[in-house]
Amino acid sequence: MATAIELRGLTRYYGRRRGIVDISLDVAEGEVFGFLGPNGAGKTTTIRMLLGFIRPSSGSARVLGLDAWRDAAALHGRLAHLSGEPAYLGEMTAASLLDYLGGLRGLPRGAWRPLAQRIELDTSVPIKKLSRGNRQKVGVVQLFMGTEPLLVMDEPTTGLDPIMQREFLALIAEARAQGRTAFISSHNLPEVERSCDRVGIIREGELVEIATVQSLLGEHWRSVNLVLNAPAPAGAFQLPNVRQVMSSGRDVHLMIRGDVNPFLRRLAALDVLDVAITTPDIEDVFYRFYDGEVAGSAGRVANGAIAAVAAAATIPAGTPADPAGVQPEEARR
């Protein structure tokens, strides 16, 4: 499968302040890729380099086969972008602004209308009078109203109510079905869990994990609570990847991960009155990374055990200072 985004050793410093350090990843064409991290982790810095807005201190970013910095003008004609803090011309109505933005992309007037109706955006109101959520709707409409093969989003559902967030996820699913690629920077964890094929987790400027959502969840423990009609025989739950946390006669609490089939076969031999299995969600997994623990993966922690990730990176010898000086707002993102 062809690669839409290819990052190799991508690094950015603002003077001596860390932006991102040694980010390497691939995003396949037609994939929806989530980029997870809290504010200040480096998500926006990464996106700005993907778009050719800022030059890397080292490393490279190739997007749709083009160098993101040298070929930025050509690249911008092949992608649509929604920034985390979109700034619009406040005196214009949403309709006028969307017609203007569409014209820049070669779209006919009114190309945005079906999307605006779908997400219940009143386009007759001047931008400056729109609420935060409705301004975000303007951004969502301009993002999806074209046919560009790549969509790049930074916190795209900020300010949207739950109903509109659900509609946004439907738009992402439709874009995937059309073969378009999406790169979604977010700290909205349920959104990423429901929309993305794979996720990358960035922590203090470093990429600490890349995995499918399913594998991230599958590597972590599930909680199992049993109520038995009769106490289980001694050693009944001495199985691979099963921990017995508590047993008081007929009530048993277990933790299990990985292949559940040996456990299910054992369970079938018991007289079970009730069973409750709680699976972790992406939020549980994410916070484990930010508690300083990450699951091993190729290129990160080779042995597959839980391990600590190094904290802030040091600046390599010979790293040049940013000629424009430190940019505090960008350095915090």
mmCIF file of C-alpha atoms in Angstrom:
data_model
loop_
_atom_site.group_PDB
_atom_site.id
_atom_site.type_symbol
_atom_site.label_atom_id
_atom_site.label_comp_id
_atom_site.label_asym_id
_atom_site.label_seq_id
_atom_site.Cartn_x
_atom_site.Cartn_y
_atom_site.Cartn_z
ATOM 1 C CA MET A 1 0.000 0.000 0.000
ATOM 2 C CA ALA A 2 1.308 3.474 -0.885
ATOM 3 C CA THR A 3 2.399 5.833 1.866
ATOM 4 C CA ALA A 4 0.631 9.174 2.304
ATOM 5 C CA ILE A 5 2.808 10.532 5.140
ATOM 6 C CA GLU A 6 6.400 9.579 5.855
ATOM 7 C CA LEU A 7 8.273 11.146 8.770
ATOM 8 C CA ARG A 8 11.916 10.258 9.428
ATOM 9 C CA GLY A 9 13.729 11.555 12.481
ATOM 10 C CA LEU A 10 11.613 14.715 12.445
ATOM 11 C CA THR A 11 12.946 17.142 15.047
ATOM 12 C CA ARG A 12 12.209 20.750 15.876
ATOM 13 C CA TYR A 13 13.686 23.058 18.480
ATOM 14 C CA TYR A 14 12.708 26.648 19.175
ATOM 15 C CA GLY A 15 16.043 28.031 20.182
ATOM 16 C CA ARG A 16 16.903 25.682 23.037
ATOM 17 C CA ARG A 17 13.285 24.806 23.749
ATOM 18 C CA ARG A 18 12.088 21.354 22.736
ATOM 19 C CA GLY A 19 9.347 21.053 20.135
ATOM 20 C CA ILE A 20 9.520 17.441 18.953
ATOM 21 C CA VAL A 21 12.421 14.978 18.887
ATOM 22 C CA ASP A 22 13.148 12.183 16.387
ATOM 23 C CA ILE A 23 9.577 11.472 15.235
ATOM 24 C CA SER A 24 9.419 8.653 12.671
ATOM 25 C CA LEU A 25 6.155 7.187 11.378
ATOM 26 C CA ASP A 26 4.309 6.161 8.223
ATOM 27 C CA VAL A 27 0.637 6.690 7.415
ATOM 28 C CA ALA A 28 -0.755 4.617 4.553
ATOM 29 C CA GLU A 29 -3.054 5.998 1.889
ATOM 30 C CA GLY A 30 -6.679 5.550 2.955
ATOM 31 C CA GLU A 31 -5.776 5.231 6.638
ATOM 32 C CA VAL A 32 -7.240 7.276 9.490
ATOM 33 C CA PHE A 33 -4.349 7.932 11.864
ATOM 34 C CA GLY A 34 -4.808 9.408 15.333
ATOM 35 C CA PHE A 35 -2.055 11.479 16.946
ATOM 36 C CA LEU A 36 -2.632 11.486 20.695
ATOM 37 C CA GLY A 37 -1.147 13.671 23.360
ATOM 38 C CA PRO A 38 -2.051 16.424 25.816
ATOM 39 C CA ASN A 39 -1.416 20.108 25.217
ATOM 40 C CA GLY A 40 2.300 20.775 24.961
ATOM 41 C CA ALA A 41 3.253 17.281 23.806
ATOM 42 C CA GLY A 42 4.223 18.401 20.278
ATOM 43 C CA LYS A 43 1.134 17.605 18.204
ATOM 44 C CA THR A 44 0.721 21.050 16.660
ATOM 45 C CA THR A 45 4.438 21.393 15.970
ATOM 46 C CA THR A 46 4.326 18.094 14.077
ATOM 47 C CA ILE A 47 1.324 19.224 12.017
ATOM 48 C CA ARG A 48 2.955 22.558 11.173
ATOM 49 C CA MET A 49 5.929 20.702 9.757
ATOM 50 C CA LEU A 50 3.637 18.313 7.849
ATOM 51 C CA LEU A 51 2.086 21.360 6.214
ATOM 52 C CA GLY A 52 5.395 23.087 5.482
ATOM 53 C CA PHE A 53 4.636 26.016 7.771
ATOM 54 C CA ILE A 54 7.864 25.606 9.731
ATOM 55 C CA ARG A 55 11.196 24.031 8.805
ATOM 56 C CA PRO A 56 12.488 20.996 10.726
ATOM 57 C CA SER A 57 15.671 21.395 12.756
ATOM 58 C CA SER A 58 16.562 17.950 11.392
ATOM 59 C CA GLY A 59 14.892 14.970 9.791
ATOM 60 C CA SER A 60 12.372 14.961 6.973
ATOM 61 C CA ALA A 61 8.653 14.991 6.258
ATOM 62 C CA ARG A 62 7.287 13.685 2.949
ATOM 63 C CA VAL A 63 3.563 14.045 2.329
ATOM 64 C CA LEU A 64 1.833 12.596 -0.751
ATOM 65 C CA GLY A 65 5.274 12.020 -2.240
ATOM 66 C CA LEU A 66 6.344 15.661 -1.813
ATOM 67 C CA ASP A 67 8.847 17.259 0.526
ATOM 68 C CA ALA A 68 6.657 19.105 3.021
ATOM 69 C CA TRP A 69 9.021 22.096 3.240
ATOM 70 C CA ARG A 70 10.393 22.491 -0.305
ATOM 71 C CA ASP A 71 7.141 21.552 -2.072
ATOM 72 C CA ALA A 72 4.703 23.191 0.334
ATOM 73 C CA ALA A 73 2.855 25.235 -2.296
ATOM 74 C CA ALA A 74 2.152 22.172 -4.451
ATOM 75 C CA LEU A 75 1.246 20.111 -1.406
ATOM 76 C CA HIS A 76 -1.343 22.608 -0.196
ATOM 77 C CA GLY A 77 -3.355 22.022 -3.352
ATOM 78 C CA ARG A 78 -3.730 18.341 -2.471
ATOM 79 C CA LEU A 79 -4.850 18.518 1.151
ATOM 80 C CA ALA A 80 -7.444 20.145 3.388
ATOM 81 C CA HIS A 81 -6.548 21.385 6.853
ATOM 82 C CA LEU A 82 -8.476 22.344 9.973
ATOM 83 C CA SER A 83 -6.337 24.058 12.585
ATOM 84 C CA GLY A 84 -6.883 23.876 16.315
ATOM 85 C CA GLU A 85 -7.650 27.600 16.509
ATOM 86 C CA PRO A 86 -9.071 28.670 13.140
ATOM 87 C CA ALA A 87 -9.040 32.417 12.516
ATOM 88 C CA TYR A 88 -11.606 33.777 10.092
ATOM 89 C CA LEU A 89 -12.526 37.193 8.684
ATOM 90 C CA GLY A 90 -15.110 38.216 11.251
ATOM 91 C CA GLU A 91 -17.108 40.675 9.120
ATOM 92 C CA MET A 92 -17.935 38.014 6.503
ATOM 93 C CA THR A 93 -20.898 35.718 6.841
ATOM 94 C CA ALA A 94 -20.172 32.011 7.018
ATOM 95 C CA ALA A 95 -21.657 31.634 3.515
ATOM 96 C CA SER A 96 -19.378 34.294 2.029
ATOM 97 C CA LEU A 97 -16.332 32.866 3.747
ATOM 98 C CA LEU A 98 -17.064 29.320 2.582
ATOM 99 C CA ASP A 99 -17.619 30.530 -0.993
ATOM 100 C CA TYR A 100 -14.315 32.394 -0.820
ATOM 101 C CA LEU A 101 -12.416 29.389 0.568
ATOM 102 C CA GLY A 102 -14.090 27.084 -1.935
ATOM 103 C CA GLY A 103 -13.115 29.391 -4.797
ATOM 104 C CA LEU A 104 -9.473 29.190 -3.741
ATOM 105 C CA ARG A 105 -9.780 25.409 -4.094
ATOM 106 C CA GLY A 106 -11.565 25.501 -7.455
ATOM 107 C CA LEU A 107 -14.975 24.581 -6.050
ATOM 108 C CA PRO A 108 -18.233 26.045 -7.390
ATOM 109 C CA ARG A 109 -20.196 28.527 -5.312
ATOM 110 C CA GLY A 110 -22.412 26.806 -2.773
ATOM 111 C CA ALA A 111 -20.415 23.557 -2.782
ATOM 112 C CA TRP A 112 -20.556 23.730 1.004
ATOM 113 C CA ARG A 113 -24.387 23.828 1.309
ATOM 114 C CA PRO A 114 -25.120 20.096 1.760
ATOM 115 C CA LEU A 115 -22.544 19.854 4.557
ATOM 116 C CA ALA A 116 -23.751 23.033 6.251
ATOM 117 C CA GLN A 117 -27.309 21.719 6.262
ATOM 118 C CA ARG A 118 -26.148 18.361 7.548
ATOM 119 C CA ILE A 119 -24.415 19.829 10.602
ATOM 120 C CA GLU A 120 -27.066 22.539 11.117
ATOM 121 C CA LEU A 121 -24.837 25.554 10.474
ATOM 122 C CA ASP A 122 -26.593 28.903 9.957
ATOM 123 C CA THR A 123 -24.401 30.434 7.251
ATOM 124 C CA SER A 124 -26.217 33.790 7.166
ATOM 125 C CA VAL A 125 -24.614 34.975 10.420
ATOM 126 C CA PRO A 126 -21.345 36.989 10.425
ATOM 127 C CA ILE A 127 -18.442 34.914 11.664
ATOM 128 C CA LYS A 128 -17.757 37.264 14.575
ATOM 129 C CA LYS A 129 -21.261 36.634 15.956
ATOM 130 C CA LEU A 130 -21.000 32.844 15.884
ATOM 131 C CA SER A 131 -20.467 30.842 19.046
ATOM 132 C CA ARG A 132 -17.291 28.818 19.500
ATOM 133 C CA GLY A 133 -19.089 25.644 18.463
ATOM 134 C CA ASN A 134 -20.567 27.201 15.330
ATOM 135 C CA ARG A 135 -17.198 28.644 14.300
ATOM 136 C CA GLN A 136 -15.870 25.106 14.585
ATOM 137 C CA LYS A 137 -18.694 23.928 12.346
ATOM 138 C CA VAL A 138 -17.474 26.386 9.706
ATOM 139 C CA GLY A 139 -14.074 24.705 9.942
ATOM 140 C CA VAL A 140 -15.585 21.236 9.610
ATOM 141 C CA VAL A 141 -17.533 22.277 6.504
ATOM 142 C CA GLN A 142 -14.494 23.788 4.795
ATOM 143 C CA LEU A 143 -12.464 20.685 5.652
ATOM 144 C CA PHE A 144 -14.828 18.190 4.045
ATOM 145 C CA MET A 145 -16.359 20.220 1.210
ATOM 146 C CA GLY A 146 -13.620 19.359 -1.297
ATOM 147 C CA THR A 147 -12.190 16.113 -2.618
ATOM 148 C CA GLU A 148 -8.541 16.436 -1.535
ATOM 149 C CA PRO A 149 -6.888 13.050 -0.867
ATOM 150 C CA LEU A 150 -5.475 14.105 2.521
ATOM 151 C CA LEU A 151 -7.245 15.653 5.518
ATOM 152 C CA VAL A 152 -5.114 17.074 8.339
ATOM 153 C CA MET A 153 -6.882 18.083 11.547
ATOM 154 C CA ASP A 154 -5.748 19.579 14.828
ATOM 155 C CA GLU A 155 -8.319 19.055 17.620
ATOM 156 C CA PRO A 156 -11.186 19.049 15.075
ATOM 157 C CA THR A 157 -14.134 18.551 17.450
ATOM 158 C CA THR A 158 -13.225 21.243 19.988
ATOM 159 C CA GLY A 159 -16.411 23.116 20.848
ATOM 160 C CA LEU A 160 -18.779 20.693 19.094
ATOM 161 C CA ASP A 161 -21.668 19.239 21.069
ATOM 162 C CA PRO A 162 -22.000 15.430 21.339
ATOM 163 C CA ILE A 163 -24.491 15.213 18.464
ATOM 164 C CA MET A 164 -22.180 17.116 16.125
ATOM 165 C CA GLN A 165 -19.202 15.062 17.307
ATOM 166 C CA ARG A 166 -21.099 11.969 16.212
ATOM 167 C CA GLU A 167 -21.770 13.565 12.818
ATOM 168 C CA PHE A 168 -18.085 14.408 12.516
ATOM 169 C CA LEU A 169 -17.204 10.747 13.072
ATOM 170 C CA ALA A 170 -19.649 9.808 10.315
ATOM 171 C CA LEU A 171 -17.892 12.245 7.963
ATOM 172 C CA ILE A 172 -14.546 10.646 8.806
ATOM 173 C CA ALA A 173 -15.975 7.195 8.042
ATOM 174 C CA GLU A 174 -17.269 8.439 4.679
ATOM 175 C CA ALA A 175 -13.875 9.968 3.837
ATOM 176 C CA ARG A 176 -12.203 6.639 4.627
ATOM 177 C CA ALA A 177 -14.699 4.820 2.386
ATOM 178 C CA GLN A 178 -13.733 7.223 -0.426
ATOM 179 C CA GLY A 179 -10.070 6.251 -0.015
ATOM 180 C CA ARG A 180 -9.014 9.555 1.533
ATOM 181 C CA THR A 181 -6.338 9.695 4.236
ATOM 182 C CA ALA A 182 -6.885 11.478 7.552
ATOM 183 C CA PHE A 183 -4.347 12.601 10.151
ATOM 184 C CA ILE A 184 -6.157 13.584 13.347
ATOM 185 C CA SER A 185 -4.360 15.265 16.219
ATOM 186 C CA SER A 186 -6.483 15.010 19.330
ATOM 187 C CA HIS A 187 -6.772 14.523 23.050
ATOM 188 C CA ASN A 188 -10.413 13.491 22.663
ATOM 189 C CA LEU A 189 -9.783 9.839 23.387
ATOM 190 C CA PRO A 190 -13.248 8.361 22.640
ATOM 191 C CA GLU A 191 -13.165 10.188 19.293
ATOM 192 C CA VAL A 192 -9.870 8.542 18.372
ATOM 193 C CA GLU A 193 -11.022 5.139 19.593
ATOM 194 C CA ARG A 194 -14.104 5.256 17.385
ATOM 195 C CA SER A 195 -12.587 6.740 14.231
ATOM 196 C CA CYS A 196 -8.929 5.740 13.832
ATOM 197 C CA ASP A 197 -7.249 2.675 12.374
ATOM 198 C CA ARG A 198 -4.006 3.285 14.250
ATOM 199 C CA VAL A 199 -2.783 5.768 16.837
ATOM 200 C CA GLY A 200 0.546 7.301 17.690
ATOM 201 C CA ILE A 201 1.073 8.510 21.253
ATOM 202 C CA ILE A 202 3.400 11.468 21.753
ATOM 203 C CA ARG A 203 4.822 12.294 25.159
ATOM 204 C CA GLU A 204 7.021 15.338 25.839
ATOM 205 C CA GLY A 205 7.961 15.622 22.180
ATOM 206 C CA GLU A 206 8.787 11.934 21.664
ATOM 207 C CA LEU A 207 6.731 9.233 19.985
ATOM 208 C CA VAL A 208 6.329 6.466 22.560
ATOM 209 C CA GLU A 209 3.975 4.078 20.759
ATOM 210 C CA ILE A 210 2.319 3.357 17.420
ATOM 211 C CA ALA A 211 -0.325 0.641 17.326
ATOM 212 C CA THR A 212 -3.842 -0.189 16.250
ATOM 213 C CA VAL A 213 -6.510 0.727 18.764
ATOM 214 C CA GLN A 214 -7.410 -2.954 19.054
ATOM 215 C CA SER A 215 -3.860 -4.033 19.865
ATOM 216 C CA LEU A 216 -3.433 -1.267 22.421
ATOM 217 C CA LEU A 217 -6.573 -2.419 24.182
ATOM 218 C CA GLY A 218 -5.731 -6.107 23.784
ATOM 219 C CA GLU A 219 -2.344 -5.721 25.469
ATOM 220 C CA HIS A 220 -3.965 -4.468 28.656
ATOM 221 C CA TRP A 221 -5.750 -6.290 31.448
ATOM 222 C CA ARG A 222 -9.500 -6.890 31.491
ATOM 223 C CA SER A 223 -11.362 -7.124 34.774
ATOM 224 C CA VAL A 224 -13.561 -10.218 35.235
ATOM 225 C CA ASN A 225 -16.033 -10.600 38.098
ATOM 226 C CA LEU A 226 -17.680 -14.007 38.577
ATOM 227 C CA VAL A 227 -20.532 -15.169 40.768
ATOM 228 C CA LEU A 228 -20.504 -18.962 41.031
ATOM 229 C CA ASN A 229 -23.239 -21.296 42.251
ATOM 230 C CA ALA A 230 -20.537 -23.288 44.033
ATOM 231 C CA PRO A 231 -16.943 -22.424 44.986
ATOM 232 C CA ALA A 232 -14.407 -23.166 42.258
ATOM 233 C CA PRO A 233 -11.924 -26.021 42.816
ATOM 234 C CA ALA A 234 -8.478 -25.062 44.041
ATOM 235 C CA GLY A 235 -6.258 -23.898 41.172
ATOM 236 C CA ALA A 236 -9.169 -23.513 38.769
ATOM 237 C CA PHE A 237 -7.843 -20.188 37.534
ATOM 238 C CA GLN A 238 -4.153 -21.010 37.373
ATOM 239 C CA LEU A 239 -3.978 -20.208 33.644
ATOM 240 C CA PRO A 240 -1.623 -18.212 31.431
ATOM 241 C CA ASN A 241 -2.369 -14.467 31.495
ATOM 242 C CA VAL A 242 -4.907 -14.841 34.315
ATOM 243 C CA ARG A 243 -4.472 -13.306 37.756
ATOM 244 C CA GLN A 244 -6.794 -14.107 40.639
ATOM 245 C CA VAL A 245 -7.229 -10.858 42.536
ATOM 246 C CA MET A 246 -9.827 -11.937 45.093
ATOM 247 C CA SER A 247 -11.871 -15.021 45.888
ATOM 248 C CA SER A 248 -14.431 -15.271 48.669
ATOM 249 C CA GLY A 249 -16.342 -18.457 48.143
ATOM 250 C CA ARG A 250 -18.677 -17.909 45.244
ATOM 251 C CA ASP A 251 -17.428 -14.404 44.331
ATOM 252 C CA VAL A 252 -14.230 -14.271 42.275
ATOM 253 C CA HIS A 253 -12.402 -11.256 40.840
ATOM 254 C CA LEU A 254 -9.841 -11.940 38.099
ATOM 255 C CA MET A 255 -7.654 -9.955 35.732
ATOM 256 C CA ILE A 256 -7.023 -11.373 32.246
ATOM 257 C CA ARG A 257 -5.278 -10.282 29.065
ATOM 258 C CA GLY A 258 -4.275 -11.719 25.701
ATOM 259 C CA ASP A 259 -5.925 -14.910 24.439
ATOM 260 C CA VAL A 260 -9.120 -15.495 26.444
ATOM 261 C CA ASN A 261 -9.970 -18.916 24.988
ATOM 262 C CA PRO A 262 -8.240 -21.041 27.720
ATOM 263 C CA PHE A 263 -10.105 -19.016 30.330
ATOM 264 C CA LEU A 264 -13.456 -19.422 28.538
ATOM 265 C CA ARG A 265 -12.977 -23.188 28.279
ATOM 266 C CA ARG A 266 -12.241 -23.328 32.003
ATOM 267 C CA LEU A 267 -15.275 -21.184 32.721
ATOM 268 C CA ALA A 268 -17.506 -23.560 30.741
ATOM 269 C CA ALA A 269 -16.622 -26.323 33.169
ATOM 270 C CA LEU A 270 -17.850 -24.306 36.171
ATOM 271 C CA ASP A 271 -21.348 -23.593 37.447
ATOM 272 C CA VAL A 272 -21.519 -19.844 36.760
ATOM 273 C CA LEU A 273 -24.409 -17.705 37.963
ATOM 274 C CA ASP A 274 -23.198 -14.380 36.585
ATOM 275 C CA VAL A 275 -20.154 -12.895 34.829
ATOM 276 C CA ALA A 276 -19.138 -9.285 34.158
ATOM 277 C CA ILE A 277 -16.133 -8.428 31.979
ATOM 278 C CA THR A 278 -14.874 -4.852 31.888
ATOM 279 C CA THR A 279 -12.594 -3.995 28.991
ATOM 280 C CA PRO A 280 -10.283 -0.987 29.120
ATOM 281 C CA ASP A 281 -11.014 1.920 26.837
ATOM 282 C CA ILE A 282 -8.439 4.019 25.031
ATOM 283 C CA GLU A 283 -8.505 6.536 27.875
ATOM 284 C CA ASP A 284 -7.306 3.915 30.375
ATOM 285 C CA VAL A 285 -4.485 2.921 28.048
ATOM 286 C CA PHE A 286 -3.512 6.518 27.297
ATOM 287 C CA TYR A 287 -3.164 7.497 30.938
ATOM 288 C CA ARG A 288 -0.816 4.600 31.551
ATOM 289 C CA PHE A 289 1.589 6.195 29.091
ATOM 290 C CA TYR A 290 1.319 9.491 30.908
ATOM 291 C CA ASP A 291 1.919 7.855 34.250
ATOM 292 C CA GLY A 292 5.367 7.039 32.853
ATOM 293 C CA GLU A 293 4.588 3.495 31.685
ATOM 294 C CA VAL A 294 4.409 2.249 28.111
ATOM 295 C CA ALA A 295 3.890 -1.140 26.579
ATOM 296 C CA GLY A 296 6.847 -2.422 24.604
ATOM 297 C CA SER A 297 6.783 -2.150 20.820
ATOM 298 C CA ALA A 298 9.193 -2.522 17.962
ATOM 299 C CA GLY A 299 11.703 0.296 17.928
ATOM 300 C CA ARG A 300 10.758 1.437 21.433
ATOM 301 C CA VAL A 301 10.817 -1.223 24.162
ATOM 302 C CA ALA A 302 11.933 -4.427 22.537
ATOM 303 C CA ASN A 303 11.098 -6.929 25.235
ATOM 304 C CA GLY A 304 7.350 -6.195 25.296
ATOM 305 C CA ALA A 305 7.332 -5.493 29.044
ATOM 306 C CA ILE A 306 6.139 -2.385 30.800
ATOM 307 C CA ALA A 307 8.995 0.095 30.838
ATOM 308 C CA ALA A 308 9.687 3.702 31.642
ATOM 309 C CA VAL A 309 10.091 6.194 28.834
ATOM 310 C CA ALA A 310 12.822 8.797 29.085
ATOM 311 C CA ALA A 311 11.495 12.211 29.951
ATOM 312 C CA ALA A 312 12.666 15.416 28.285
ATOM 313 C CA ALA A 313 15.190 14.991 25.502
ATOM 314 C CA THR A 314 18.481 16.833 25.530
ATOM 315 C CA ILE A 315 19.479 18.983 22.597
ATOM 316 C CA PRO A 316 22.006 17.245 20.356
ATOM 317 C CA ALA A 317 25.391 18.845 20.023
ATOM 318 C CA GLY A 318 25.531 21.235 17.102
ATOM 319 C CA THR A 319 21.779 21.874 16.904
ATOM 320 C CA PRO A 320 21.473 25.383 15.453
ATOM 321 C CA ALA A 321 19.379 27.990 17.203
ATOM 322 C CA ASP A 322 16.156 28.969 15.506
ATOM 323 C CA PRO A 323 17.052 32.022 13.371
ATOM 324 C CA ALA A 324 13.744 33.613 14.287
ATOM 325 C CA GLY A 325 14.344 33.099 17.978
ATOM 326 C CA VAL A 326 12.267 31.196 20.482
ATOM 327 C CA GLN A 327 8.555 31.172 19.706
ATOM 328 C CA PRO A 328 6.924 30.466 23.062
ATOM 329 C CA GLU A 329 3.392 29.690 21.852
ATOM 330 C CA GLU A 330 4.539 27.136 19.264
ATOM 331 C CA ALA A 331 7.032 25.655 21.691
ATOM 332 C CA ARG A 332 4.246 24.885 24.128
ATOM 333 C CA ARG A 333 2.261 22.879 21.538
#
